[in-house]
mmCIF file of N, CA, C and O in Angstrom:
data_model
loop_
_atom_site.group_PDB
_atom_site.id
_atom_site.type_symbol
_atom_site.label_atom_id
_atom_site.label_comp_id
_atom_site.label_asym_id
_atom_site.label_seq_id
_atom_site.Cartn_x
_atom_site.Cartn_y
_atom_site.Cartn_z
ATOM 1 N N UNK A 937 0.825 -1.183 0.000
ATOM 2 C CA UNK A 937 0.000 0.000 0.000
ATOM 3 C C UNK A 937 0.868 1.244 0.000
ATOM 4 O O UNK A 937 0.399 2.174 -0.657
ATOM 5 N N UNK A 938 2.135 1.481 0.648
ATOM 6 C CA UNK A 938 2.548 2.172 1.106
ATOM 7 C C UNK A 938 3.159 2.733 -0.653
ATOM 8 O O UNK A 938 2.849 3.752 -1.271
ATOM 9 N N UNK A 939 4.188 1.497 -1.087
ATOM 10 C CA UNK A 939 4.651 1.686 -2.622
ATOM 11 C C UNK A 939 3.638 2.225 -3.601
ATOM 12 O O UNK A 939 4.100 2.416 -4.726
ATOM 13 N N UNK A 940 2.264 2.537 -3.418
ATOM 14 C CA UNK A 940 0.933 2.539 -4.690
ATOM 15 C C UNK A 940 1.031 3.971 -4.175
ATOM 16 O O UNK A 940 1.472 4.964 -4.754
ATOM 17 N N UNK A 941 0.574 3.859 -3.088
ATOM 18 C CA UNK A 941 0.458 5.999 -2.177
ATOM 19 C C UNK A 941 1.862 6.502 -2.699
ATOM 20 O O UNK A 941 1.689 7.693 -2.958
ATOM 21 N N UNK A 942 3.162 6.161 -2.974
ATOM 22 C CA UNK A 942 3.981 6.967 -3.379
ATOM 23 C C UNK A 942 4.447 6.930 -4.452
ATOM 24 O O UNK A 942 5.287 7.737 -4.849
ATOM 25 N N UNK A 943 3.890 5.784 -5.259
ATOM 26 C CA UNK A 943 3.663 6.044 -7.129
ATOM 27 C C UNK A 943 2.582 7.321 -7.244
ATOM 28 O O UNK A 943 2.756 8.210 -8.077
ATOM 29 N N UNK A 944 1.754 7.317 -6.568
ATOM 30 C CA UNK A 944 0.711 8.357 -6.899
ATOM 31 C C UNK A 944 0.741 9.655 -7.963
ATOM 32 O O UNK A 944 1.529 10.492 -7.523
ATOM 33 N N UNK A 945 0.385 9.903 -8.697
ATOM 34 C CA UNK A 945 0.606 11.341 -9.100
ATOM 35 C C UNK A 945 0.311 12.326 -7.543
ATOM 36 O O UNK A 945 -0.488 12.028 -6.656
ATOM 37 N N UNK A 946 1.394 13.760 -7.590
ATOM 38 C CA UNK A 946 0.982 14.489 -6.835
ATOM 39 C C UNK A 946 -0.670 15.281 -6.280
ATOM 40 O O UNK A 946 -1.250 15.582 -5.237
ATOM 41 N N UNK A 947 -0.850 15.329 -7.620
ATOM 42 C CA UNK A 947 -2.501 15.716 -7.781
ATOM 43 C C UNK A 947 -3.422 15.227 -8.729
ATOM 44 O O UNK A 947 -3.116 14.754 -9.823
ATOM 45 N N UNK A 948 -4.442 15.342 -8.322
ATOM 46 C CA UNK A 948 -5.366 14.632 -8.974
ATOM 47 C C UNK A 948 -5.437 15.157 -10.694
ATOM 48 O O UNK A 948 -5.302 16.324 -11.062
ATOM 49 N N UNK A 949 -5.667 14.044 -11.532
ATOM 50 C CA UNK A 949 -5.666 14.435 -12.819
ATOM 51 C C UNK A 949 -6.926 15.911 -13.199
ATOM 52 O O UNK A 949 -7.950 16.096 -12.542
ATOM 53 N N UNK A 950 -6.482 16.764 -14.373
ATOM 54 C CA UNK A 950 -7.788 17.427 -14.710
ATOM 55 C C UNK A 950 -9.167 16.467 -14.549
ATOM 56 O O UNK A 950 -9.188 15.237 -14.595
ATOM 57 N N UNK A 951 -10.426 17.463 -14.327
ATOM 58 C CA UNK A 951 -11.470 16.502 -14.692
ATOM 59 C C UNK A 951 -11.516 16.383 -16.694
ATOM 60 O O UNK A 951 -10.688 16.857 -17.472
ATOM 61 N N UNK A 952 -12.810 15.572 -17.034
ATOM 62 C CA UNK A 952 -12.849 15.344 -18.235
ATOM 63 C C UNK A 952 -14.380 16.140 -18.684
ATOM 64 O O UNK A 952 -15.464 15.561 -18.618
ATOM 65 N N UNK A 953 -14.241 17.266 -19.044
ATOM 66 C CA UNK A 953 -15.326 17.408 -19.696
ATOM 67 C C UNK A 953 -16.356 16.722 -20.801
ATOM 68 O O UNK A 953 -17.586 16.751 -20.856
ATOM 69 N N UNK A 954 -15.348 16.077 -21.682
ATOM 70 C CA UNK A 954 -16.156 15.267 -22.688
ATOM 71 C C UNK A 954 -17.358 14.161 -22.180
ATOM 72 O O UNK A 954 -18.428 13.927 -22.742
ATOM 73 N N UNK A 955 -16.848 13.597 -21.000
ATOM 74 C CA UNK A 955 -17.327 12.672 -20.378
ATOM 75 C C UNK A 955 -16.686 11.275 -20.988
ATOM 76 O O UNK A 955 -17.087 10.139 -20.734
ATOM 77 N N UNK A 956 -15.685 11.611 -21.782
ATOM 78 C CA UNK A 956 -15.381 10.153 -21.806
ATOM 79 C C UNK A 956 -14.288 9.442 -20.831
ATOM 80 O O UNK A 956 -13.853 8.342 -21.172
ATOM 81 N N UNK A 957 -13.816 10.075 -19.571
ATOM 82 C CA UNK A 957 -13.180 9.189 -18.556
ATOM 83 C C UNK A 957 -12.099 9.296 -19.081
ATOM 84 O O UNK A 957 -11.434 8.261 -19.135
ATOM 85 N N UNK A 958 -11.614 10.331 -19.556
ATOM 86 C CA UNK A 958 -10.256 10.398 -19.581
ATOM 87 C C UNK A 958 -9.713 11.694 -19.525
ATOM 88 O O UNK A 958 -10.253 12.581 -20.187
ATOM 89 N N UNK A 959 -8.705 11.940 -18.820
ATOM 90 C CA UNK A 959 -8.296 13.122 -18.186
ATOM 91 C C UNK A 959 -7.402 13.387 -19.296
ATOM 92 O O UNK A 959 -6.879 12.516 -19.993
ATOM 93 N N UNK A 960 -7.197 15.157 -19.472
ATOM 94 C CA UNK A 960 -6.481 15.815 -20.911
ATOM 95 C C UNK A 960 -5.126 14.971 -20.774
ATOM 96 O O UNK A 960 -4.906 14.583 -19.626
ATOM 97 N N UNK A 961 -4.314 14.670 -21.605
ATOM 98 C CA UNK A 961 -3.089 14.363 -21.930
ATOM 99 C C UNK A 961 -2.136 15.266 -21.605
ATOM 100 O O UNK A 961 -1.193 14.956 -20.877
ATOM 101 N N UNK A 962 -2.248 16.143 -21.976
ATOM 102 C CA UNK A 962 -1.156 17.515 -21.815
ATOM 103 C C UNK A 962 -1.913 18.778 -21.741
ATOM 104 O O UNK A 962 -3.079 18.913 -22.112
ATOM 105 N N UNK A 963 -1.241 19.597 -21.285
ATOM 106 C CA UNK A 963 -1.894 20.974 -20.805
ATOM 107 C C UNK A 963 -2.348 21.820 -21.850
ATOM 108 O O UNK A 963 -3.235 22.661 -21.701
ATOM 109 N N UNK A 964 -1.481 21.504 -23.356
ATOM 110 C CA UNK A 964 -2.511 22.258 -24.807
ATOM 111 C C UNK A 964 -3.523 21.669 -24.983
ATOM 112 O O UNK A 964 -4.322 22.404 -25.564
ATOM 113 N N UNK A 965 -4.085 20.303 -24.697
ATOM 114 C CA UNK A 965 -5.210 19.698 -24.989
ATOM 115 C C UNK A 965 -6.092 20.514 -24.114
ATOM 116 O O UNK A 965 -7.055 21.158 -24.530
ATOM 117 N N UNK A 966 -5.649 20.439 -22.699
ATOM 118 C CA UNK A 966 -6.734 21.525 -22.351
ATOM 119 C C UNK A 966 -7.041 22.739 -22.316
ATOM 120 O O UNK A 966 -8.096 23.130 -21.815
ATOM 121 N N UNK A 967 -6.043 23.619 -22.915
ATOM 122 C CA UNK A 967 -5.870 24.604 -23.285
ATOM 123 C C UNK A 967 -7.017 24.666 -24.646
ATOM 124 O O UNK A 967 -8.041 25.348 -24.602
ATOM 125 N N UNK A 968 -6.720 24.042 -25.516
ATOM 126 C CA UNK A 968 -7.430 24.025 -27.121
ATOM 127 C C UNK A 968 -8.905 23.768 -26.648
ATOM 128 O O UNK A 968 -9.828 24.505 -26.997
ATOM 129 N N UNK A 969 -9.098 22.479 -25.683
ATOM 130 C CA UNK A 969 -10.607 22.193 -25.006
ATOM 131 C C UNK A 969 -11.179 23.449 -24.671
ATOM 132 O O UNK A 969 -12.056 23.715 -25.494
ATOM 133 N N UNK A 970 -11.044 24.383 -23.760
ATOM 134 C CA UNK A 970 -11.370 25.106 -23.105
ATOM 135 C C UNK A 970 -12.040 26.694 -24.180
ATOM 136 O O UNK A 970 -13.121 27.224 -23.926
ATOM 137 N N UNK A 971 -11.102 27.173 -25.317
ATOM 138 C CA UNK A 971 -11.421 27.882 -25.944
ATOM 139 C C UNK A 971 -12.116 27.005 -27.382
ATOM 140 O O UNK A 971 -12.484 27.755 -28.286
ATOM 141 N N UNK A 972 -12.251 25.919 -27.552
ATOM 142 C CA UNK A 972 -12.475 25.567 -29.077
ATOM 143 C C UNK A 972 -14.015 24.320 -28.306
ATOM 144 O O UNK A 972 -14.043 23.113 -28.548
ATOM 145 N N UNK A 973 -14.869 24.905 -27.603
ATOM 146 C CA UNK A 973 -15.525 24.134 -27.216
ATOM 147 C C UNK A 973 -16.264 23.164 -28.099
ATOM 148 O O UNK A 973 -16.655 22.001 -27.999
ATOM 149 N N UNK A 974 -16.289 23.926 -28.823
ATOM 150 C CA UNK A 974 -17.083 22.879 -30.225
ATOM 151 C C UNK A 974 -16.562 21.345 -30.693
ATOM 152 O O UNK A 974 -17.238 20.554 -31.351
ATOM 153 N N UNK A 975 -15.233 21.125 -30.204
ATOM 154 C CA UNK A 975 -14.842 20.882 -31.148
ATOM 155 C C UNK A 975 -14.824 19.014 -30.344
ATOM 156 O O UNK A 975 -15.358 19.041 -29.235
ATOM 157 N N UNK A 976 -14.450 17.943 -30.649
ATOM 158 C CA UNK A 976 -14.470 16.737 -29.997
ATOM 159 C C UNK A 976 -13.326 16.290 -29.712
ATOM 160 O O UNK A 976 -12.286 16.529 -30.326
ATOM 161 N N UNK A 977 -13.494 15.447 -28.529
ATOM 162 C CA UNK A 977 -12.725 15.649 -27.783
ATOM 163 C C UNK A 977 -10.846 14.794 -29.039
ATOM 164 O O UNK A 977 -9.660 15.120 -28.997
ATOM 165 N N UNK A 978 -11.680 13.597 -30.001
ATOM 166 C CA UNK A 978 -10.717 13.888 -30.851
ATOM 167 C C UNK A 978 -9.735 14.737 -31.426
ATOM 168 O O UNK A 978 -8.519 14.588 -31.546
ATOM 169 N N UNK A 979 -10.748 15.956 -31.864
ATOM 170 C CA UNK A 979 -10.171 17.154 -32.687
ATOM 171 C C UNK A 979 -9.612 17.842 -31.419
ATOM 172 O O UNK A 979 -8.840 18.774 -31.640
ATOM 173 N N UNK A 980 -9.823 17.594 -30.370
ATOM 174 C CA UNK A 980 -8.951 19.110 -29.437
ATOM 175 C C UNK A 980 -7.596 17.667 -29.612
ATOM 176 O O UNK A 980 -6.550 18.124 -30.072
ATOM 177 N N UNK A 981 -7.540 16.275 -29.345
ATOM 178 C CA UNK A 981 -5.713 15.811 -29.220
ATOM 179 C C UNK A 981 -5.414 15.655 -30.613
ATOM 180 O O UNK A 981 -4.190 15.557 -30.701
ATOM 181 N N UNK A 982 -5.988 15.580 -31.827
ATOM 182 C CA UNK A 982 -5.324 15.962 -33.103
ATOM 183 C C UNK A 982 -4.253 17.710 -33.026
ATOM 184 O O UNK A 982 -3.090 18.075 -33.196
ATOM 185 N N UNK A 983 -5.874 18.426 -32.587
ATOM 186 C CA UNK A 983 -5.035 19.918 -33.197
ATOM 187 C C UNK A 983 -4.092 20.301 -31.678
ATOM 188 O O UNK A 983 -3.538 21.400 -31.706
ATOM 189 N N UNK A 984 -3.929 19.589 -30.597
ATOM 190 C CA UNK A 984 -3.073 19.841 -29.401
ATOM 191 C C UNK A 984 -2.038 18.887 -29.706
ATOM 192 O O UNK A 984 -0.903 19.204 -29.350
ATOM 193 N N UNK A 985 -2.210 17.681 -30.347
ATOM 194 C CA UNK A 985 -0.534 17.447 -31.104
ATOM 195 C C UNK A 985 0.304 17.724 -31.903
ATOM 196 O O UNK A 985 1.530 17.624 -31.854
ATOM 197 N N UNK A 986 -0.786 18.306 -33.139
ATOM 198 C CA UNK A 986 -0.208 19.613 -34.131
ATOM 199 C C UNK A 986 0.385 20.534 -33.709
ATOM 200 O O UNK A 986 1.331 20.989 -34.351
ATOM 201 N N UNK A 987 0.007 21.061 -32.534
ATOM 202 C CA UNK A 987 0.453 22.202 -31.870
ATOM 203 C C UNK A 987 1.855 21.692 -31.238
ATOM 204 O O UNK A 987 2.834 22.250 -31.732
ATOM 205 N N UNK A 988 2.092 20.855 -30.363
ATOM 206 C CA UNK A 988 3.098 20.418 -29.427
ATOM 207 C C UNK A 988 3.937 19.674 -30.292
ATOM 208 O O UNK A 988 4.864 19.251 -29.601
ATOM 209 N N UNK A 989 4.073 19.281 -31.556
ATOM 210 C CA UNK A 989 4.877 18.442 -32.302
ATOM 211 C C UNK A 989 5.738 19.335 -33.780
ATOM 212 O O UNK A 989 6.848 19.202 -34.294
ATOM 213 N N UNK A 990 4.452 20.318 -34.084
ATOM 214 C CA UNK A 990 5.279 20.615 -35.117
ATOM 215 C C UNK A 990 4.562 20.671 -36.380
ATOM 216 O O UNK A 990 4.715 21.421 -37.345
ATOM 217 N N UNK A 991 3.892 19.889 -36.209
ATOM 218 C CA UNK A 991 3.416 19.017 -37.291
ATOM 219 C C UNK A 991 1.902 19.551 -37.958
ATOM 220 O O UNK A 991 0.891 19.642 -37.260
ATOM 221 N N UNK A 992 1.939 19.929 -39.619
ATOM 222 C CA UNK A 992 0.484 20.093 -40.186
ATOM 223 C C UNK A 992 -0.608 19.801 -40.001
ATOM 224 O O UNK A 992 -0.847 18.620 -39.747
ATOM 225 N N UNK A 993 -1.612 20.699 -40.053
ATOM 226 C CA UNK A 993 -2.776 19.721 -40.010
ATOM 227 C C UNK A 993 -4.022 21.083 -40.768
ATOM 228 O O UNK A 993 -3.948 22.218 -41.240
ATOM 229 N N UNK A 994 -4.944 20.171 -40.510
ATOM 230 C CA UNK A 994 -6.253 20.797 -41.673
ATOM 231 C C UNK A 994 -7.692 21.268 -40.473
ATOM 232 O O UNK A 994 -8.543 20.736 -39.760
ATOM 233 N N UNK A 995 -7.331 22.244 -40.778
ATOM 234 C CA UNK A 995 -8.492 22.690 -39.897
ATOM 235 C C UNK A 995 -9.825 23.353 -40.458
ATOM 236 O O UNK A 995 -9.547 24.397 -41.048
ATOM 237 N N UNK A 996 -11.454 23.016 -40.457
ATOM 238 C CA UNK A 996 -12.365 23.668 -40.620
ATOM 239 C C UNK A 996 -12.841 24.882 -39.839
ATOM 240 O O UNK A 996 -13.268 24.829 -38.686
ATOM 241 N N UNK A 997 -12.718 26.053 -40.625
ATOM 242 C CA UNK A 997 -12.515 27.249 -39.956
ATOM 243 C C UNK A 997 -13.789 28.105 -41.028
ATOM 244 O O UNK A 997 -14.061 28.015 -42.225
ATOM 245 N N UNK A 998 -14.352 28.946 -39.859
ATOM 246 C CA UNK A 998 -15.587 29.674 -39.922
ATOM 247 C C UNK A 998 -15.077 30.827 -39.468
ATOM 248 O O UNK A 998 -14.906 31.106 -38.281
ATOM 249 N N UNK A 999 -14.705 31.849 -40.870
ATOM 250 C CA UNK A 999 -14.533 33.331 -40.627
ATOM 251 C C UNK A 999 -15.306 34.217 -39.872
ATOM 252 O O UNK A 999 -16.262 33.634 -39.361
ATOM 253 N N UNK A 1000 -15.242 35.588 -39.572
ATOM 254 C CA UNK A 1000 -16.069 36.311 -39.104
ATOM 255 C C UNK A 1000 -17.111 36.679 -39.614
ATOM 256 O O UNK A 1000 -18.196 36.896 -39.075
ATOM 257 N N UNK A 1001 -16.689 36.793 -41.093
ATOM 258 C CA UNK A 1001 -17.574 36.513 -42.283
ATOM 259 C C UNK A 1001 -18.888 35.668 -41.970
ATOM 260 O O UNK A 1001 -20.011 36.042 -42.308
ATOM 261 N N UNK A 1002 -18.771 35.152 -41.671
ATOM 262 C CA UNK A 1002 -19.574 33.729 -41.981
ATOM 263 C C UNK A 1002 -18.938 32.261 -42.987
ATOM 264 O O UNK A 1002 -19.178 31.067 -42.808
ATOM 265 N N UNK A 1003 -17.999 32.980 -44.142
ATOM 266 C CA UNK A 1003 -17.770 32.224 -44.511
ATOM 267 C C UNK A 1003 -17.254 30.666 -43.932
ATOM 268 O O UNK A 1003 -16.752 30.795 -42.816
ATOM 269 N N UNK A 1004 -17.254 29.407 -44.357
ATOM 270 C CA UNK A 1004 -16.320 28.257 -44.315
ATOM 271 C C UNK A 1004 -15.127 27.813 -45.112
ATOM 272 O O UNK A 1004 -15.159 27.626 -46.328
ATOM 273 N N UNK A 1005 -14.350 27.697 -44.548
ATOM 274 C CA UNK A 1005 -13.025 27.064 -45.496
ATOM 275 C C UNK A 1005 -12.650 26.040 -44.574
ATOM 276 O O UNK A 1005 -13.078 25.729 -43.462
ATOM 277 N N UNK A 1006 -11.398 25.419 -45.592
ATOM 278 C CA UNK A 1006 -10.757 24.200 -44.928
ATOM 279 C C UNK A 1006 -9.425 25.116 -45.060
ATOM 280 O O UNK A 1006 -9.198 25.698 -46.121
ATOM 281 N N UNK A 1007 -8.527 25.228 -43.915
ATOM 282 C CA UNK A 1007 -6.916 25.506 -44.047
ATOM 283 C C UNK A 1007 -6.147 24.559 -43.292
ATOM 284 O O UNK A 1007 -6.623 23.987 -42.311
ATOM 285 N N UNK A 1008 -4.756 24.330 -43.786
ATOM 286 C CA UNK A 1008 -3.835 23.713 -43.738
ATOM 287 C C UNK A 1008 -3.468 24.626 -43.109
ATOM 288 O O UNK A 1008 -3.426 25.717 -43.678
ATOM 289 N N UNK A 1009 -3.003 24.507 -41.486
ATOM 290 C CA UNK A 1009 -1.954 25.523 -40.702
ATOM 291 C C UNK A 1009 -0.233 24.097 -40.725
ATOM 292 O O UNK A 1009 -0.104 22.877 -40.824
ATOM 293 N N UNK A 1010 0.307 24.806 -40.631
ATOM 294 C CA UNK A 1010 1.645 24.738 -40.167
ATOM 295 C C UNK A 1010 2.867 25.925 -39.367
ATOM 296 O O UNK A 1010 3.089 27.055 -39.803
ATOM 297 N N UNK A 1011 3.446 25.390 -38.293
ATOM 298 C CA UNK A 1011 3.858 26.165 -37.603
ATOM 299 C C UNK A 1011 3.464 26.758 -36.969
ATOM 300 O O UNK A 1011 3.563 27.985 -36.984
ATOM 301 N N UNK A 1012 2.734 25.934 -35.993
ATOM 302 C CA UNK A 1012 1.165 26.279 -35.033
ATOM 303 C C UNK A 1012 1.441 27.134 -34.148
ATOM 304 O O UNK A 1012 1.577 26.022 -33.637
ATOM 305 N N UNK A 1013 1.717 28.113 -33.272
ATOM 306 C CA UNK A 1013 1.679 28.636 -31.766
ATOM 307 C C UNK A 1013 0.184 28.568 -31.450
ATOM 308 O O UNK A 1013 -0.780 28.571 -32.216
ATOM 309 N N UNK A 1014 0.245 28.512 -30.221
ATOM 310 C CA UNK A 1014 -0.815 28.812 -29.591
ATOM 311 C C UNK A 1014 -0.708 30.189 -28.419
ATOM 312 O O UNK A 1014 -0.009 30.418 -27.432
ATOM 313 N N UNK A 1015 -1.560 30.751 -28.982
ATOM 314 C CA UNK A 1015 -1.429 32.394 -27.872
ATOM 315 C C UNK A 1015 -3.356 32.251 -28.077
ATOM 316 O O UNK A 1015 -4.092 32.592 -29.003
ATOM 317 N N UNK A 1016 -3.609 31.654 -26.863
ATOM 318 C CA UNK A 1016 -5.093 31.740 -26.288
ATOM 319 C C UNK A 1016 -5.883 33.385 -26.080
ATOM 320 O O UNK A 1016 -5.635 34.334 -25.337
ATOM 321 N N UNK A 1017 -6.696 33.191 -26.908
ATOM 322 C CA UNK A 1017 -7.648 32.396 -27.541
ATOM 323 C C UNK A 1017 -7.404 32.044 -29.067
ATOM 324 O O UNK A 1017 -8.272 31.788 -29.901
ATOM 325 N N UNK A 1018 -5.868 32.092 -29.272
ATOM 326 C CA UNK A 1018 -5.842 32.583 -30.833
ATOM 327 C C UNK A 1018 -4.789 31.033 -31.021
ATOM 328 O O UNK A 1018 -4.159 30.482 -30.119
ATOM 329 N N UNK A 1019 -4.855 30.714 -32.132
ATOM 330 C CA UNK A 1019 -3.675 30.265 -33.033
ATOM 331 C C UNK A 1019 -2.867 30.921 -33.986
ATOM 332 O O UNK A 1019 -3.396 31.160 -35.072
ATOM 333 N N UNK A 1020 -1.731 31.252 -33.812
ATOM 334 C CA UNK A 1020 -0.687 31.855 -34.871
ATOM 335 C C UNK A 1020 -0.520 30.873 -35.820
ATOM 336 O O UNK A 1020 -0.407 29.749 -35.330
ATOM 337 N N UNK A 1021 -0.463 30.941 -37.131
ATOM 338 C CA UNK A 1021 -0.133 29.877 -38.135
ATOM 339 C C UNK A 1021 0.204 30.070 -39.635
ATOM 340 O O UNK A 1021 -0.506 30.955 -40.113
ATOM 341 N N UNK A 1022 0.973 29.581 -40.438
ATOM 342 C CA UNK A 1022 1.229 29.432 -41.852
ATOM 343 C C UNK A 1022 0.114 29.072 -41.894
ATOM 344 O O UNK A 1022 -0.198 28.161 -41.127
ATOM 345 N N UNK A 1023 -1.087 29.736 -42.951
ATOM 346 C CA UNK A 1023 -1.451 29.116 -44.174
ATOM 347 C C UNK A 1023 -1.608 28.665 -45.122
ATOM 348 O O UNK A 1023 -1.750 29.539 -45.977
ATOM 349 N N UNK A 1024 -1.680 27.576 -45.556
ATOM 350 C CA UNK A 1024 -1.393 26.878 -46.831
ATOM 351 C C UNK A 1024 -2.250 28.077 -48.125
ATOM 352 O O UNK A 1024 -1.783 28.686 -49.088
ATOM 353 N N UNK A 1025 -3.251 28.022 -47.710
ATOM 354 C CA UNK A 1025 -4.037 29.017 -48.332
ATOM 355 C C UNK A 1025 -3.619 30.178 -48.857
ATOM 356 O O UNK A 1025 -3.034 30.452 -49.904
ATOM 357 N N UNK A 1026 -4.066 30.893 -47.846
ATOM 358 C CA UNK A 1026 -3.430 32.552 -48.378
ATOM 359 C C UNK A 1026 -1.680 32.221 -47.942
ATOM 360 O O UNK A 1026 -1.225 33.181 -47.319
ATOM 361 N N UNK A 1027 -0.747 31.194 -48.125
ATOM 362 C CA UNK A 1027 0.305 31.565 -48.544
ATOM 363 C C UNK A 1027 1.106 32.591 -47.823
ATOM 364 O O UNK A 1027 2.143 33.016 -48.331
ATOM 365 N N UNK A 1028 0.583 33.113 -46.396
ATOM 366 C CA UNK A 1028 1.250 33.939 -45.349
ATOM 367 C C UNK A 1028 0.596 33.364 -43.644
ATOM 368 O O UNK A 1028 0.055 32.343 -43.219
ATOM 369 N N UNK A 1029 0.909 34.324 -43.227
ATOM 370 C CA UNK A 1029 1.048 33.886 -41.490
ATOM 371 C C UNK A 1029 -0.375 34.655 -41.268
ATOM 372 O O UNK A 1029 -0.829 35.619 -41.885
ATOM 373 N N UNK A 1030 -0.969 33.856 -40.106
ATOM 374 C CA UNK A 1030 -2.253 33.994 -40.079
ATOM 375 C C UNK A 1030 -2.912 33.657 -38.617
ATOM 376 O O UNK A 1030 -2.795 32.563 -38.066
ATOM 377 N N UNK A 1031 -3.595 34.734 -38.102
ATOM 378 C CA UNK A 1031 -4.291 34.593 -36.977
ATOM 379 C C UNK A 1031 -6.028 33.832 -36.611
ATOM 380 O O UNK A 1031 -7.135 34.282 -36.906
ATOM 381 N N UNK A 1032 -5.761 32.920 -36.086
ATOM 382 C CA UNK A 1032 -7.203 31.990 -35.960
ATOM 383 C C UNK A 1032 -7.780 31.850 -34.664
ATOM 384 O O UNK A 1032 -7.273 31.043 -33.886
ATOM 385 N N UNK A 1033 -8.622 32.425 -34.377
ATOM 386 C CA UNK A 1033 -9.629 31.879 -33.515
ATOM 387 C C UNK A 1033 -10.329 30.943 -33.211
ATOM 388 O O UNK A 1033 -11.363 30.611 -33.790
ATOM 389 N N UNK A 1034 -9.681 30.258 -31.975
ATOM 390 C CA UNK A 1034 -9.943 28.728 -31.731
ATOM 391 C C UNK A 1034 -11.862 28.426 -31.703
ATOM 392 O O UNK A 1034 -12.341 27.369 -32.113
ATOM 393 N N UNK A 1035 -12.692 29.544 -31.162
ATOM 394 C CA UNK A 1035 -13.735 29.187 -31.220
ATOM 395 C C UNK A 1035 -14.242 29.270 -32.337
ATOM 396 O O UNK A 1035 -15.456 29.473 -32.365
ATOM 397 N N UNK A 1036 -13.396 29.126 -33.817
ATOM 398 C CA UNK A 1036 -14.074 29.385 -34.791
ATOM 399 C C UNK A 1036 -13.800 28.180 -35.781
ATOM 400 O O UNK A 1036 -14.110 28.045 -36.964
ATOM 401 N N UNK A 1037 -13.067 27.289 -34.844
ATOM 402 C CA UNK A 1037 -12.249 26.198 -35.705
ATOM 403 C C UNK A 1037 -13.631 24.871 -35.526
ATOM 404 O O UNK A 1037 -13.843 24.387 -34.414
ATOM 405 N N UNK A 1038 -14.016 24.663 -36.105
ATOM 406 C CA UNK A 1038 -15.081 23.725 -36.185
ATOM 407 C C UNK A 1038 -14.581 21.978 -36.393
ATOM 408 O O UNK A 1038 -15.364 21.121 -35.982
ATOM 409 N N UNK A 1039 -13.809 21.727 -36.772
ATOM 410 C CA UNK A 1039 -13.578 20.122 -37.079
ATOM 411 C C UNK A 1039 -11.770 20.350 -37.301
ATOM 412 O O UNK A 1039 -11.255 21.460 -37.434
ATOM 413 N N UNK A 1040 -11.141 19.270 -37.299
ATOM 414 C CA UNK A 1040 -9.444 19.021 -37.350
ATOM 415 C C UNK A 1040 -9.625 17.680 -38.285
ATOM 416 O O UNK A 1040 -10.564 16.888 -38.208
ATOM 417 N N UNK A 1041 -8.442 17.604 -39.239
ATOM 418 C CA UNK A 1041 -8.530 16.790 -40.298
ATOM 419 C C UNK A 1041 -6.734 16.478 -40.439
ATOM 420 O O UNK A 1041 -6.125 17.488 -40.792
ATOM 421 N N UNK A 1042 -5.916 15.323 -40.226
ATOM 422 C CA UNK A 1042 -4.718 15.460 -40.385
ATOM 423 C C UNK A 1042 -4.544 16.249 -42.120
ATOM 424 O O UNK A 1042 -5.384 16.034 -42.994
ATOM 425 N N UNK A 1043 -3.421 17.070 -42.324
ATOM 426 C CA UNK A 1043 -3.156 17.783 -43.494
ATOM 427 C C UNK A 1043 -2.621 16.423 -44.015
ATOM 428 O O UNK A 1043 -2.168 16.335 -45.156
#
């Protein structure tokens, strides 16, 4: 008993909003959860490994416009509530609003 109490994590894991019983992975997952509520709990550890790795990905994004597009970010930051990113699209650097990102698609 004594060896299990001092494997313990120090504190208790995040809770899980999704409800699926599993606590965030890393602190961008809950970071991306928290502002991109829409989005499942899939698409927040797709676009929170994009973010923490490096690595492309395809995001469904709903302008202020109204419009819909699909963009390819690369070279993700995350500065909450925003994503900094290359667009494949317009071909320059580009500011996104996580509550506007609707679905994640690997690029």
């Amino acid at each position: 008993m004594a060896a299990r109490l001092l494997a313990a994590p120090p504190t208790a894991p995040e809770p899980d909003p999704f409800g699926t019983g599993v606590p965030f992975g890393t602190d961008t997952e809950e970071i991306v959860a928290w502002y991109a509520t829409q989005l499942t709990y899939t698409d927040v550890r797709q676009l929170a490994h994009a973010i923490d790795t490096g690595t492309a990905i395809a995001v469904g994004y709903t302008a202020a416009s109204g419009s819909h597009t699909v963009r390819t970010l690369s070279r993700i930051r995350l500065d909450p509530p925003h994503l900094e990113a290359w667009c494949r699209l317009r071909d320059a650097e580009r500011v996104f609003t996580l509550s506007r990102v609707h679905h994640v698609m690997p690029a």
